[in-house]
PDB file of C-alpha atoms in Angstrom:
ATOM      1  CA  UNK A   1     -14.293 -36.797 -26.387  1.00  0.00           C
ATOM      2  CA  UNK A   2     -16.974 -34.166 -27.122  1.00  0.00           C
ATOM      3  CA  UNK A   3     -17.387 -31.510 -24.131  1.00  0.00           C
ATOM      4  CA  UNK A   4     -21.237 -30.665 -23.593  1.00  0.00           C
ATOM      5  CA  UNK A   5     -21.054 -27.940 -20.546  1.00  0.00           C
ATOM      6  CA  UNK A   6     -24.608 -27.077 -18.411  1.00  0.00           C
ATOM      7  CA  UNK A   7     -25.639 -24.130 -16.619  1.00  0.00           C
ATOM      8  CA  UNK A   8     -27.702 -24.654 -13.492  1.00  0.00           C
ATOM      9  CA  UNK A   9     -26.617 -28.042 -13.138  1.00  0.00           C
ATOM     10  CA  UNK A  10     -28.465 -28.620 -10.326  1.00  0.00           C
ATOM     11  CA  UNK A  11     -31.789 -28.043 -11.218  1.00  0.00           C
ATOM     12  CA  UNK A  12     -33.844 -31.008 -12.307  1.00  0.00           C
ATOM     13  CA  UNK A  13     -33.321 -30.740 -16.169  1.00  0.00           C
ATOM     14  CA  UNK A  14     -30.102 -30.425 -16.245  1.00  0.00           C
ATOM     15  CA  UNK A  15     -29.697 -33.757 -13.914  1.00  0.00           C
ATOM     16  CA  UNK A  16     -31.810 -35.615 -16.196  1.00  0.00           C
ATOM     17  CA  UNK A  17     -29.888 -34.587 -19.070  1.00  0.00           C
ATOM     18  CA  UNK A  18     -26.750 -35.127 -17.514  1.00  0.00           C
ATOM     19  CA  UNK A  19     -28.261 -38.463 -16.374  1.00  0.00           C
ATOM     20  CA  UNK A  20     -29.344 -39.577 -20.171  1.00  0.00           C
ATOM     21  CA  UNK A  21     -26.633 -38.603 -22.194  1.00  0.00           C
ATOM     22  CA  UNK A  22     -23.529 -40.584 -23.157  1.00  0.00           C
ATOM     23  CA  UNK A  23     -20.401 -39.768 -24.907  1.00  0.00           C
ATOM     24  CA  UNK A  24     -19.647 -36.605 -23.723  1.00  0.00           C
ATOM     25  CA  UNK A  25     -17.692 -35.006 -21.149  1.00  0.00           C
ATOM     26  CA  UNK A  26     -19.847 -33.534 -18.691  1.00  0.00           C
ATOM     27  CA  UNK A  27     -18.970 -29.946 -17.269  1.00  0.00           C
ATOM     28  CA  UNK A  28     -20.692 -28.715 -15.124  1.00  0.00           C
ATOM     29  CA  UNK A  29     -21.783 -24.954 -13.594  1.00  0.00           C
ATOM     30  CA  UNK A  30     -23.642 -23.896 -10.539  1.00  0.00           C
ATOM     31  CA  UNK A  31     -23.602 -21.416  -7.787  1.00  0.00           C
ATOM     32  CA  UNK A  32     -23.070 -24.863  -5.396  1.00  0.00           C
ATOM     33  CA  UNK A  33     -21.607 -27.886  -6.699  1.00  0.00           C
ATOM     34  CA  UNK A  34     -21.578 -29.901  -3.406  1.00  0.00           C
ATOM     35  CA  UNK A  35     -24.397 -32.149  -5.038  1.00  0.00           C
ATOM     36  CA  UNK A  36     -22.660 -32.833  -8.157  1.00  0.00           C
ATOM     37  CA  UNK A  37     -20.342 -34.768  -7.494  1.00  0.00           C
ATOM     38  CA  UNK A  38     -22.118 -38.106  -7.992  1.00  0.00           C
ATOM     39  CA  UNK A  39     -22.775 -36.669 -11.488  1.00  0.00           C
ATOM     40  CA  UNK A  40     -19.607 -35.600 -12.700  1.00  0.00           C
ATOM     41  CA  UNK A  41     -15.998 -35.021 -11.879  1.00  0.00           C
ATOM     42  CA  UNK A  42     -15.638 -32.064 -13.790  1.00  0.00           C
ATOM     43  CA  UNK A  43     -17.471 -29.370 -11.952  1.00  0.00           C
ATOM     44  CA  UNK A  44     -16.861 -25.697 -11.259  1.00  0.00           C
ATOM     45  CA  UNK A  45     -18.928 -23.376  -8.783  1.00  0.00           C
ATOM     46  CA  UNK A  46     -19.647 -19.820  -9.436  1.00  0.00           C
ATOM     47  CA  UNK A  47     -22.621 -17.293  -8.604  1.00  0.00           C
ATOM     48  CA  UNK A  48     -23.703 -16.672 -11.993  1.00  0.00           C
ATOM     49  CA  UNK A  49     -24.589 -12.857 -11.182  1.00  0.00           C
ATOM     50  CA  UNK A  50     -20.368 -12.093 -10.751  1.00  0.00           C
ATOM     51  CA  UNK A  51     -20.137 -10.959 -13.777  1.00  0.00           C
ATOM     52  CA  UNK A  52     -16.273 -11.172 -13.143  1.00  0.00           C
ATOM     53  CA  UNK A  53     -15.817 -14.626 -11.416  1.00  0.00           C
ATOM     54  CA  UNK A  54     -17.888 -16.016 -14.200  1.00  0.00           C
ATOM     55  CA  UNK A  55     -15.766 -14.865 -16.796  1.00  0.00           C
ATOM     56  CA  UNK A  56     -12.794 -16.258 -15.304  1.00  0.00           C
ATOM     57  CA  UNK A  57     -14.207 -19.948 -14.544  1.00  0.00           C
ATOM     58  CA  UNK A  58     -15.333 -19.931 -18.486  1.00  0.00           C
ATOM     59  CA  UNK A  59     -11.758 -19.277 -19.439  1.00  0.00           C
ATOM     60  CA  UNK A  60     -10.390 -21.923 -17.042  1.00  0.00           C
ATOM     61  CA  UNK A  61     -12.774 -24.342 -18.536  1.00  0.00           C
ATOM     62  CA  UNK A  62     -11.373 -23.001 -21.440  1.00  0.00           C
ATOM     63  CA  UNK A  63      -7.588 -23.802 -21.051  1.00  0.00           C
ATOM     64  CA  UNK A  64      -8.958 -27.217 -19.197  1.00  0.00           C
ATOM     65  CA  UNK A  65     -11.227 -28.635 -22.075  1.00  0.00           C
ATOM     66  CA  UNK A  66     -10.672 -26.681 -25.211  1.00  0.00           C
ATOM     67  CA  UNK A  67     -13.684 -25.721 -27.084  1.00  0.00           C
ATOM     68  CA  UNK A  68     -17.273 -26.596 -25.686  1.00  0.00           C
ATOM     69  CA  UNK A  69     -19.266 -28.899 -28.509  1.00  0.00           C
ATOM     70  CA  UNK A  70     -22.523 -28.424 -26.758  1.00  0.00           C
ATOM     71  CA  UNK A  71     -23.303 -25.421 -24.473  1.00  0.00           C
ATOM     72  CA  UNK A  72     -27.022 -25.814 -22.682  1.00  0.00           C
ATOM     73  CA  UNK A  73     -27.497 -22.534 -20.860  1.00  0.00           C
ATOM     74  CA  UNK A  74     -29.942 -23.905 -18.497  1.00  0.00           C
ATOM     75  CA  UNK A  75     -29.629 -21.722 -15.648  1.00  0.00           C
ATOM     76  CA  UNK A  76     -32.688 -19.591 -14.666  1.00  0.00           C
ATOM     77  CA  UNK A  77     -35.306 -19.056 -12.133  1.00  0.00           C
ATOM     78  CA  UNK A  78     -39.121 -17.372 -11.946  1.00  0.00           C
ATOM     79  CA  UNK A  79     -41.912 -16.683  -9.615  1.00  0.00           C
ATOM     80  CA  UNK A  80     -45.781 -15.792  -9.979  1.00  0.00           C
ATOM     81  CA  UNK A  81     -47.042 -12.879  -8.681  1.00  0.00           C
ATOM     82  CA  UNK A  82     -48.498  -9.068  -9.879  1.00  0.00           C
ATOM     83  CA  UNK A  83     -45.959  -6.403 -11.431  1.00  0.00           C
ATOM     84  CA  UNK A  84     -47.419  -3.921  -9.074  1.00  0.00           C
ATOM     85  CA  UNK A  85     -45.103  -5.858  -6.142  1.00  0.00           C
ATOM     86  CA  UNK A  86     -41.877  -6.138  -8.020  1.00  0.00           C
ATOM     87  CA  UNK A  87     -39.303  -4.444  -7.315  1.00  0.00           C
ATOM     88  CA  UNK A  88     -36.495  -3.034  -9.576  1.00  0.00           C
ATOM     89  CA  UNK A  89     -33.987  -4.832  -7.688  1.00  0.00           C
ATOM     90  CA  UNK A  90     -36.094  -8.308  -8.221  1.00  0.00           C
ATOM     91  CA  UNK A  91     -36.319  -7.972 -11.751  1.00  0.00           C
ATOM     92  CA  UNK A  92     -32.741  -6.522 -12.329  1.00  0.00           C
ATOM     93  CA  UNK A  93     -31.824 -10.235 -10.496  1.00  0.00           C
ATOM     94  CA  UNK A  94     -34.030 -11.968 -12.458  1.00  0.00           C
ATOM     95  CA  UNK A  95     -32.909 -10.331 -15.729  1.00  0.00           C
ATOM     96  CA  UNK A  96     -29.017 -11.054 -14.699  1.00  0.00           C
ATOM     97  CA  UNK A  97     -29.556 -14.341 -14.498  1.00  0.00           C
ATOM     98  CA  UNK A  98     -31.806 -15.644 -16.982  1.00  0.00           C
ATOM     99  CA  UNK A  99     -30.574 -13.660 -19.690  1.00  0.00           C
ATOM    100  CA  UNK A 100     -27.411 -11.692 -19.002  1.00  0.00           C
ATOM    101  CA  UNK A 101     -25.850 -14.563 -17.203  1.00  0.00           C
ATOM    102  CA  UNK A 102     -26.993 -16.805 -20.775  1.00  0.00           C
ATOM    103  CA  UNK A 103     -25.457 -14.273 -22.714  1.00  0.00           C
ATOM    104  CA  UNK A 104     -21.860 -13.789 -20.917  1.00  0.00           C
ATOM    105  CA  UNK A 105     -21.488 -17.709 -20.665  1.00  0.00           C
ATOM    106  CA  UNK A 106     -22.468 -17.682 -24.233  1.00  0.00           C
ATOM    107  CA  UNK A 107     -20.190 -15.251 -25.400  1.00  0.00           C
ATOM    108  CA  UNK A 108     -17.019 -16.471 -23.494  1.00  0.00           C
ATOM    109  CA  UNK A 109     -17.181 -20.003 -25.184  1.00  0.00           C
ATOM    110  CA  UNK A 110     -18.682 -19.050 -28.899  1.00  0.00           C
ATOM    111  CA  UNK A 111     -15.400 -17.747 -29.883  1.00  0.00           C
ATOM    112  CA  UNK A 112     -13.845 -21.236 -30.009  1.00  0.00           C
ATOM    113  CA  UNK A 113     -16.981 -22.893 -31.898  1.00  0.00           C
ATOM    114  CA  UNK A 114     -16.449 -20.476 -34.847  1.00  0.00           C
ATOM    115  CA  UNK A 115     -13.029 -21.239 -34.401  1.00  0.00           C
ATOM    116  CA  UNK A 116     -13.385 -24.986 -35.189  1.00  0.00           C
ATOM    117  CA  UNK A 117     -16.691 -24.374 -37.327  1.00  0.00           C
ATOM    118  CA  UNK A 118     -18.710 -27.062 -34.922  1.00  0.00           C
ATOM    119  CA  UNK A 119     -20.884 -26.454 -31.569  1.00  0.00           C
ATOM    120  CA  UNK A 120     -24.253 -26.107 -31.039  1.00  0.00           C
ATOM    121  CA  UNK A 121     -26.191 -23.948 -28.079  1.00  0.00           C
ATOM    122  CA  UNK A 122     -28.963 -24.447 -26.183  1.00  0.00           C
ATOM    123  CA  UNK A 123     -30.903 -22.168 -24.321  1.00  0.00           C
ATOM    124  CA  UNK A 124     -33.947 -23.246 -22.108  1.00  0.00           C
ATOM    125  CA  UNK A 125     -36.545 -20.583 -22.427  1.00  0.00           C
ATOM    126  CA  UNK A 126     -40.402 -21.130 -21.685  1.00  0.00           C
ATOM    127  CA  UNK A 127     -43.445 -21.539 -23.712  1.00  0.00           C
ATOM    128  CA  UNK A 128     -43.792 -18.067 -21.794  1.00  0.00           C
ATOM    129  CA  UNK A 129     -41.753 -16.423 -24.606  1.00  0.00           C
ATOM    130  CA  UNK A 130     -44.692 -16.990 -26.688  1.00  0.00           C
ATOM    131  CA  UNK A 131     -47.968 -17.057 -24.416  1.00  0.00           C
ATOM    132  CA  UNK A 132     -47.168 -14.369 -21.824  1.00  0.00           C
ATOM    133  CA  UNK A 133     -49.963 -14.858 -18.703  1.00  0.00           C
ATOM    134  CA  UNK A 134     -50.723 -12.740 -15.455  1.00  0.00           C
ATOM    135  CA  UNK A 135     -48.187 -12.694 -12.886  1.00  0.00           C
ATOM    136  CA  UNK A 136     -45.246 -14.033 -14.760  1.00  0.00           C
ATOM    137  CA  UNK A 137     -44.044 -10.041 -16.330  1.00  0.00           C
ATOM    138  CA  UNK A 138     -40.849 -10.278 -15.444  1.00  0.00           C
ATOM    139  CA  UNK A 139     -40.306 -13.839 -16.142  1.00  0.00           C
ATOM    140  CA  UNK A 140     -41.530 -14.064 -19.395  1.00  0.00           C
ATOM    141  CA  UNK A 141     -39.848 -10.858 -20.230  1.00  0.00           C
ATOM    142  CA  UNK A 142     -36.790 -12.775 -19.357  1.00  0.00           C
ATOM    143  CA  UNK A 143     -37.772 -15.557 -21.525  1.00  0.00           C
ATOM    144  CA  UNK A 144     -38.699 -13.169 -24.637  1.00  0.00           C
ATOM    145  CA  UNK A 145     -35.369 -11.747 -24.525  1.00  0.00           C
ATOM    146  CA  UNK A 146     -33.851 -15.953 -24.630  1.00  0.00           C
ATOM    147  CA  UNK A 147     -35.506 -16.389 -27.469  1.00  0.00           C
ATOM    148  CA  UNK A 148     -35.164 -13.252 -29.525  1.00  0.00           C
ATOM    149  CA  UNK A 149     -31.143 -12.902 -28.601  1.00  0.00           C
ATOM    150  CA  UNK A 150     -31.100 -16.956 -29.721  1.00  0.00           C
ATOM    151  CA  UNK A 151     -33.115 -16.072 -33.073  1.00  0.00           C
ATOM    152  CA  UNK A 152     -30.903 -13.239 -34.007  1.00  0.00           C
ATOM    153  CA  UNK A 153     -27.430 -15.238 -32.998  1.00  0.00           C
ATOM    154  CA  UNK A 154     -28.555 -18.423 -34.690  1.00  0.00           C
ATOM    155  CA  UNK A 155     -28.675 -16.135 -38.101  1.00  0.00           C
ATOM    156  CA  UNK A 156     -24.841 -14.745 -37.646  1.00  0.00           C
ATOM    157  CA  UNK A 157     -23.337 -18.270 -36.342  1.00  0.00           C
ATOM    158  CA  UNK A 158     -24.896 -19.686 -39.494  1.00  0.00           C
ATOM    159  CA  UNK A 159     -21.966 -19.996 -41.660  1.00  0.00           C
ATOM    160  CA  UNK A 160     -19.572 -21.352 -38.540  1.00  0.00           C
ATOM    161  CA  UNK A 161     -22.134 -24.342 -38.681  1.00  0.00           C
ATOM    162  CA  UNK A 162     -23.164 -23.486 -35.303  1.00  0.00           C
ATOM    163  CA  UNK A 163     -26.661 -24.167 -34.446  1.00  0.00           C
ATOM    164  CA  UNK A 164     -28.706 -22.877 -32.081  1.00  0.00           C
ATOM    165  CA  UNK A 165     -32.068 -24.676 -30.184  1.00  0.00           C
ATOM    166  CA  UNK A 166     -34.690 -22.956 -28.464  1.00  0.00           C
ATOM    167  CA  UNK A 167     -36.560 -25.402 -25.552  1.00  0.00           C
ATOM    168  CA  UNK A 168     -39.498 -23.649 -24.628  1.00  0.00           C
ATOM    169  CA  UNK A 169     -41.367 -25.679 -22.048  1.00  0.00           C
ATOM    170  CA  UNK A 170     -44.980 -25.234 -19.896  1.00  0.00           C
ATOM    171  CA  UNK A 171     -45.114 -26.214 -16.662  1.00  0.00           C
ATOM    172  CA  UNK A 172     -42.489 -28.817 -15.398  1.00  0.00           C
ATOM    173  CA  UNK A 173     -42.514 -30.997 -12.400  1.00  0.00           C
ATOM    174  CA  UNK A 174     -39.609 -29.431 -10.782  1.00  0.00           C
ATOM    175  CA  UNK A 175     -38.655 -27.748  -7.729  1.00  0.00           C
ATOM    176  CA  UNK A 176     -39.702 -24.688 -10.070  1.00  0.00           C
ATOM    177  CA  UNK A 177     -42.726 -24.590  -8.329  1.00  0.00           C
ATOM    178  CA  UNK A 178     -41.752 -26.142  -4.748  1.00  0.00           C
ATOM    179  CA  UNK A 179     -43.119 -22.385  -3.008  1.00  0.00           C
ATOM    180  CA  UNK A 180     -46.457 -22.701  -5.369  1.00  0.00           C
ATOM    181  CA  UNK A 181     -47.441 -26.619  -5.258  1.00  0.00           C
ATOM    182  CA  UNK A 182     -51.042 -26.180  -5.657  1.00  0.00           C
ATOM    183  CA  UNK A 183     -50.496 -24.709  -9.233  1.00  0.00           C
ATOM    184  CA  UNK A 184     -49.045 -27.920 -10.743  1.00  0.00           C
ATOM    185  CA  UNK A 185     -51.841 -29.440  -9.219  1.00  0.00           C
ATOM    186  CA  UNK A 186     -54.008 -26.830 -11.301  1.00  0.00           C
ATOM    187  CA  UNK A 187     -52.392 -27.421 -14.333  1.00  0.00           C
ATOM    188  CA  UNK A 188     -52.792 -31.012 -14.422  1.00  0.00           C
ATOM    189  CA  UNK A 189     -52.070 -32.928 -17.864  1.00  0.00           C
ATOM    190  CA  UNK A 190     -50.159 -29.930 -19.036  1.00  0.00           C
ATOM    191  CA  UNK A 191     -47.526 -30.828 -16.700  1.00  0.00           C
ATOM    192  CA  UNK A 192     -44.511 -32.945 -17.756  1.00  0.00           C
ATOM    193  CA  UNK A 193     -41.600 -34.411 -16.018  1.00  0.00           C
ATOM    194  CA  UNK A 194     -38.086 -32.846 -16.257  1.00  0.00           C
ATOM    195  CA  UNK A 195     -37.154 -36.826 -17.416  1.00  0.00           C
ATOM    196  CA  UNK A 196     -39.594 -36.166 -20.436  1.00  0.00           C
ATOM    197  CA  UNK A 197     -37.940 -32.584 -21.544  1.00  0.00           C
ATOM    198  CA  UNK A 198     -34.324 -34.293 -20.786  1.00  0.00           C
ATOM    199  CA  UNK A 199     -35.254 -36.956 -23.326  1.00  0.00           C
ATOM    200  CA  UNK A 200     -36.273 -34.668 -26.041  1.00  0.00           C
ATOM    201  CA  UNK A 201     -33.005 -32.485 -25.730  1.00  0.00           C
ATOM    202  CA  UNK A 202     -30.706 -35.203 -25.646  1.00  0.00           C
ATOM    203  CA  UNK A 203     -32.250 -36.495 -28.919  1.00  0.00           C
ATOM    204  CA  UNK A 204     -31.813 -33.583 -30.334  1.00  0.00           C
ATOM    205  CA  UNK A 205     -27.948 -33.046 -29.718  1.00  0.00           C
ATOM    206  CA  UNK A 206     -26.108 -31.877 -32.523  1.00  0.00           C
ATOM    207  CA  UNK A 207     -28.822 -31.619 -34.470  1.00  0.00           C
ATOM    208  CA  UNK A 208     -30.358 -28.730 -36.793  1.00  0.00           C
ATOM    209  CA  UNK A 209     -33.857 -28.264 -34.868  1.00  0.00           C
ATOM    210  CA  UNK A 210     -34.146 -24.527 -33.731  1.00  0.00           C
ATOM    211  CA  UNK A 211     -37.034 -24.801 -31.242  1.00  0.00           C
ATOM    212  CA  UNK A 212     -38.679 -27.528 -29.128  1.00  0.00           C
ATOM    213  CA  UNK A 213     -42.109 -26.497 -27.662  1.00  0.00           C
ATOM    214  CA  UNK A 214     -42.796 -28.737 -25.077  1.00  0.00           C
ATOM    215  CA  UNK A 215     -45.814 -30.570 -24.250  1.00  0.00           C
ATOM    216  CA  UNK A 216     -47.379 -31.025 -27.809  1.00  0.00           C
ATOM    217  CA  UNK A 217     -51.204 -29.622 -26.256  1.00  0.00           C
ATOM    218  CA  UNK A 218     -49.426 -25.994 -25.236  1.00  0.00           C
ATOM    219  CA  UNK A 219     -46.969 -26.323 -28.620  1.00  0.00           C
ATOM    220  CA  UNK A 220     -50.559 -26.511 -30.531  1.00  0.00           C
ATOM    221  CA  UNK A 221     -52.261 -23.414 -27.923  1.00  0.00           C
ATOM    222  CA  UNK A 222     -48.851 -21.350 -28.998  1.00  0.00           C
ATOM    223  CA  UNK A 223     -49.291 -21.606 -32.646  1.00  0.00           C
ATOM    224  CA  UNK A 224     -53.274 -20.739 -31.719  1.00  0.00           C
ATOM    225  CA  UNK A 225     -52.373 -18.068 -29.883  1.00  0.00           C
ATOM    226  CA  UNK A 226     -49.484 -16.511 -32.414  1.00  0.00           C
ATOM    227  CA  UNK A 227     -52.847 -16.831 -34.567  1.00  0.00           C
ATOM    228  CA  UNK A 228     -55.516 -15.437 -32.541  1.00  0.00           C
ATOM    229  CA  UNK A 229     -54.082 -13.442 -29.843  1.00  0.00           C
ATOM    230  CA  UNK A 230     -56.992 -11.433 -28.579  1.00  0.00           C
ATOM    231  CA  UNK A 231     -58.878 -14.882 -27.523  1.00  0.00           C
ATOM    232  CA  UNK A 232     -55.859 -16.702 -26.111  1.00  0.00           C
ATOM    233  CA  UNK A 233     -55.462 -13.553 -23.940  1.00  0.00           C
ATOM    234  CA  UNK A 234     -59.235 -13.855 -22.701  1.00  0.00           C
ATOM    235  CA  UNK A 235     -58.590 -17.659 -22.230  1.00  0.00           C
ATOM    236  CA  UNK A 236     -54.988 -17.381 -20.571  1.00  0.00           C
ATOM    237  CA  UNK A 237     -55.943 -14.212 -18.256  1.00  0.00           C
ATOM    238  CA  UNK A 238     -58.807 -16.729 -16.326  1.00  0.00           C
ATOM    239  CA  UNK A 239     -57.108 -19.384 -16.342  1.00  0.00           C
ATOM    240  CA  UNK A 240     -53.596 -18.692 -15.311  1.00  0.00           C
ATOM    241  CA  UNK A 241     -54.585 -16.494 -13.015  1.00  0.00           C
ATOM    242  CA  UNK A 242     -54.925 -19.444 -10.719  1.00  0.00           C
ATOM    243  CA  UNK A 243     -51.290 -18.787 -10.094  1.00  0.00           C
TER     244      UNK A 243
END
């Protein structure tokens, strides 16, 4: 049986995933498991900021499983609000988790894909990485670095028939947003479930697709706004500053 291993497993992607997909063996990673266990048997708790610790549970899963056929790096977290009130110490948190966290798991099970020639990551970025708006500068500085460290690593893993997909997703009805409800409301029909973006990953398991830009209407204002950038930033600055 094929392992598939997921980050964050207890955010509401990764249940829906784990909920929709079928012949695998599911591992599963999170800072508390205690909620898992109606999901999987095979679970393993670790704060993904211990650097250390998270090593170490990689290379038990490791001797326990063998390779990983399908890594989803799905851990990751964000809020809204103005650079001018970050801190160092909140971006330095968010940076170790939704990107040097990604790129530790990454490199502690990539070894054994090249090693069998077979695997395929995934790594859940945003739409973000590509339309950056008001209030979200250290989150979608987070989710810039995602996708550029996943273009540049899908290029050398290449020839190991590795292959490496980008999901970059707008707004999601998730407990993402439980401290800011009134923005989903704001966002309206851009919104889509988590079952919607679990759907679209699992179908694309094992396959060669390199991005998924998630809904179709903000996949079509991304391409726009690669395009025309000065007018999408007129547009996005009014309207996502509703955040």
């Amino acid at each position: 049986m094929k392992n598939l291993l997921i980050t964050g497993a207890t955010g509401d992607i990764a249940r829906e995933i784990a909920k929709q997909v079928q012949g695998y063996r599911l591992i599963l990673l999170s800072r508390d498991v205690s909620s898992l266990k109606d999901i999987s048997e095979h679970l393993y708790q670790v704060n993904l900021t211990d650097e250390k610790a998270l090593i170490t549970t990689c290379q038990q899963i490791s001797q326990d499983f063998g390779a990983i056929d399908v890594l989803i790096n799905n851990a990751g977290y964000g809020y809204f609000k103005p650079f001018l009130t970050d801190t160092t110490s909140d971006v330095r948190q968010m940076f170790d988790v939704n990107v040097l966290a990604l790129m530790t798991v990454t490199r502690a099970f990539l070894p054994d894909m090249i090693a069998q020639k077979s695997g395929q990551i995934i790594n859940i970025a945003s739409i973000a990485s590509y339309m950056a708006t008001s209030k979200t500068t250290a989150y979608a500085a987070t989710k810039f670095a995602v996708r550029g460290f996943s273009d540049a690593l899908r290029q050398e893993v290449a020839d190991a028939n590795i292959k490496v997909l980008v999901v970059n997703t707008g707004p999601v009805l998730t407990k993402f947003h439980a401290a800011n409800p009134d923005y989903l409301k704001k966002v309206g029909e851009n919104a889509v479930t988590a079952t919607f973006v679990a759907k679209k990953i699992v179908a694309h398991l094992q396959t060669s697709k390199r991005e998924l830009n998630l809904p179709w209407q903000l996949n079509l204002a991304r391409i726009f706004a690669i395009n025309f950038p000065n007018v999408v930033d007129k547009i996005t600055r009014r309207f996502f500053n509703i955040k």
